[in-house]
Amino acid sequence: MFNFYLLSSVLLISLIFFFLGNNRAKNLVKLNQKNLHSLTHYYGVYSLLVSLLPALGIFFIFTICDDLIFAELIKKYIPKEVVASKDYNFTIVLAQINNSVEGLIFGTPPKWVTNAAEIWISWIHKSQIITVIICISTALISGFLGYKKISGNFRSRNAVEKIVMSILAVSSVIAILTTIAIIFSVVFESIRFFALIPYDEFLFGTVWNPQFEGAERAGSGQEGLSQYGAIPLFAGTFLISIIALCVSVPVGLFSAIYLSEYATSKERVFFKPLLEILAGIPTVVYGFFAALTVAPFLRSSGSIFGLDVASESALAAGLVMGIMIIPFISSLSDDVINAVPQSLRDAGYGLGSTKNETVIKIVLPAALPGIVASIILAVSRAVGETMIVVMAAGLAANLTANPLEAVTTVTSQIVTILVGDQEFESAKTLSAFALALTLIVITLAMNFYALHVVKKYREQYE
Amino acid sequence: MNNINDLKSLELTVGDVFSKNARLKARNVNVFYGNNKAIDNVTIDIGSKEVISFIGPSGCGKSTFLRCFNRMNDTIDSCVVQGEITIDDENIYDKKIDVVPLRARIGMVFQKPNPFPKSIYDNVAYGPRIHGLSENKEHLDVIVEESLKRAGLWQEVSDRLQSPGTGLSGGQQQRLCIARAIAVSPEVILMDEPCSALDPIATAKIEDLIHELGNDYSIVIVTHSMQQAARVSKRTAYFHLGKLIEVGKTKEIFTRPQHHQTEAYISGKIG
Ligand SMILES: Nc1ncnc2c1ncn2[C@@H]1O[C@H](COP(=O)(O)OP(=O)(O)OP(=O)(O)O)[C@@H](O)[C@H]1O
Ligand SMILES: [Mg+2]
């Protein structure tokens, strides 16, 4: 609430500067009877931005930094004997204090925790007052300086242009930095994992059987060490992806051909959005469709033929995932097929080809690179899909090519490893990051390749 | 009956629309795009081994009329063709007629060169392959070589038949398209502004080619260049707003046009 009021007042101040700047510019026009460099509202926008942006920047820096600073300062208030004790962990202590600050109290916390929390609260009040003073005065001062700058030959349009450009540039930098940060965090955790488990065991091992070290120590019947061979997971991922492609490539491609070459414009307007709705269904819905409808159906129809279908099978997950991917393939392929110039079709018809011959011999070969790219994108989508496989493929790390058995995938292992209780330092938890890293590398490589193919394809015409 | 109709359109068209050894005959052809009439009651003969030019201001319906002869208008949903067009006295709009062999008999060259993104060889071999014109690989090689020679492209490409057709220059691509069209041995070739995307030298080559092909084929060429019409064709037809205004010997159309609209166009008053 406090933040909301503060931001609204800063916004209000900058709006006032907008009108002030605008008026000043208008008056300048009236008084001097000569033209300003820019239209008057640019002077208003300039004053607005100049007063708003620095205050906003300071606000965000303050809100991000104060917790960090407090955490550093609070260390003084933790009693020596606590710090000296054997299982002292600053993160946990900090969490305790923070809980107390927010009024979440479990049992009776020690006296020093409540004290520290009180001190913390008093700091928060102080920092709020400081933030208000600094933000408001920044808005006023910088707004006033911007306002003073307004004169006949001040080029406010160019200044606004520059400010807008830097806002846009900052946004894209933030997006890029976030991506890089995610990748780096995954990389660092993976490095810690590979310090525990050699990478060749991870990449080429054929048994995936991670356990908590605690369980082993307790001798819970599990003999031997944990095993981190990722091959069964990747095999499961690719088995399911291949099943998914067997469904989605023909269906998606044929419907794209139908839509772009055969359908009348009315049918097209009707069917295309319908197909794209498939892409809008949340994957968890596909997940329970797979687990509750498709899997039992496969099981019962399998038993008719004397086949033993596991209740969680790669086939069920793959089929449903295939349905999910259809719109990716159909709508991308539809685009590339439409991009084949009409003149090529005309040339085909002009030589006496039937529609079918024109599609197979001329349109599809010309669109092939684009179609391949759409399939690659669909594969990377399938490889990264989580919800359906968690719900329908099972968790058993079987190394098998039999689609009727339960398999597990990279993504569903990551989920099971990271959900629930975890020891952060254990190889089991860290293995999730190594899996994620491998997955990222694979999908990135596929996306790059797909983009490359599409680019080559674009150069072919024009 | 036919004669009365002929007379009706004669009232509109100046000059001799008929031809003694007619191969294609169009009678009272109307073409509609939806409710919009693009061709209005056009009657004309096209003789065998004759080169005829269609000229007229932009949007007057030259392309539309040209596309009637190989039923390319069928590919446009909104387009309806009425009237009668015959090739060797066979109505091409008859229900019994199959457009696939028809389009093999009447080839077409388009305004923009449109080679397939395949090799030069495959471009030319495409037609013979889909129509099953060759008995074996050697025969197909012969057809490809013959067609490229007739299109005047053989010397330039004989050593790179397997490289892509889209890699040729604009003029070469257009000659490749002509080679592709003549590879199925059509009887008539329709050309819709075949040189409009080309430079003067490439244009001159194509014009020479049309001149030569005129010895064996009937050729209908749509052009915006009156010089080109004068260079390649014996006969010229002038269209205006969907009507066929005047037909006659090219020389006479350009020197002594009968109809005032033709004269206005020739002298540059209608663009
Ligand atoms: N596919 C189409 N759908 C609807 N109307 C069309 C279509 N093609 C052409 N027309 C209309 O038919 C008329 C004749 O067009 P056409 O293309 O035959 O003219 P043109 O003489 O070839 O012109 P240009 O010299 O510019 O090529 C024009 O009014 C045009 O707007
Ligand atoms: Mg035209």
CSV table of C-alpha atoms and ligand atoms in Angstrom, one decimal, chain B residues 63 111 192-193 222, ligand 2:
chain,number,residue,atom,x,y,z
B,63,SER,CA,-4.7,-10.9,-69.5
B,111,GLN,CA,4.8,-11.8,-67.1
B,192,ASP,CA,1.4,-12.3,-71.0
B,193,GLU,CA,3.8,-9.4,-71.2
B,222,VAL,CA,0.0,-9.4,-74.7
C,2,MG,MG,-2.3,-8.1,-67.6
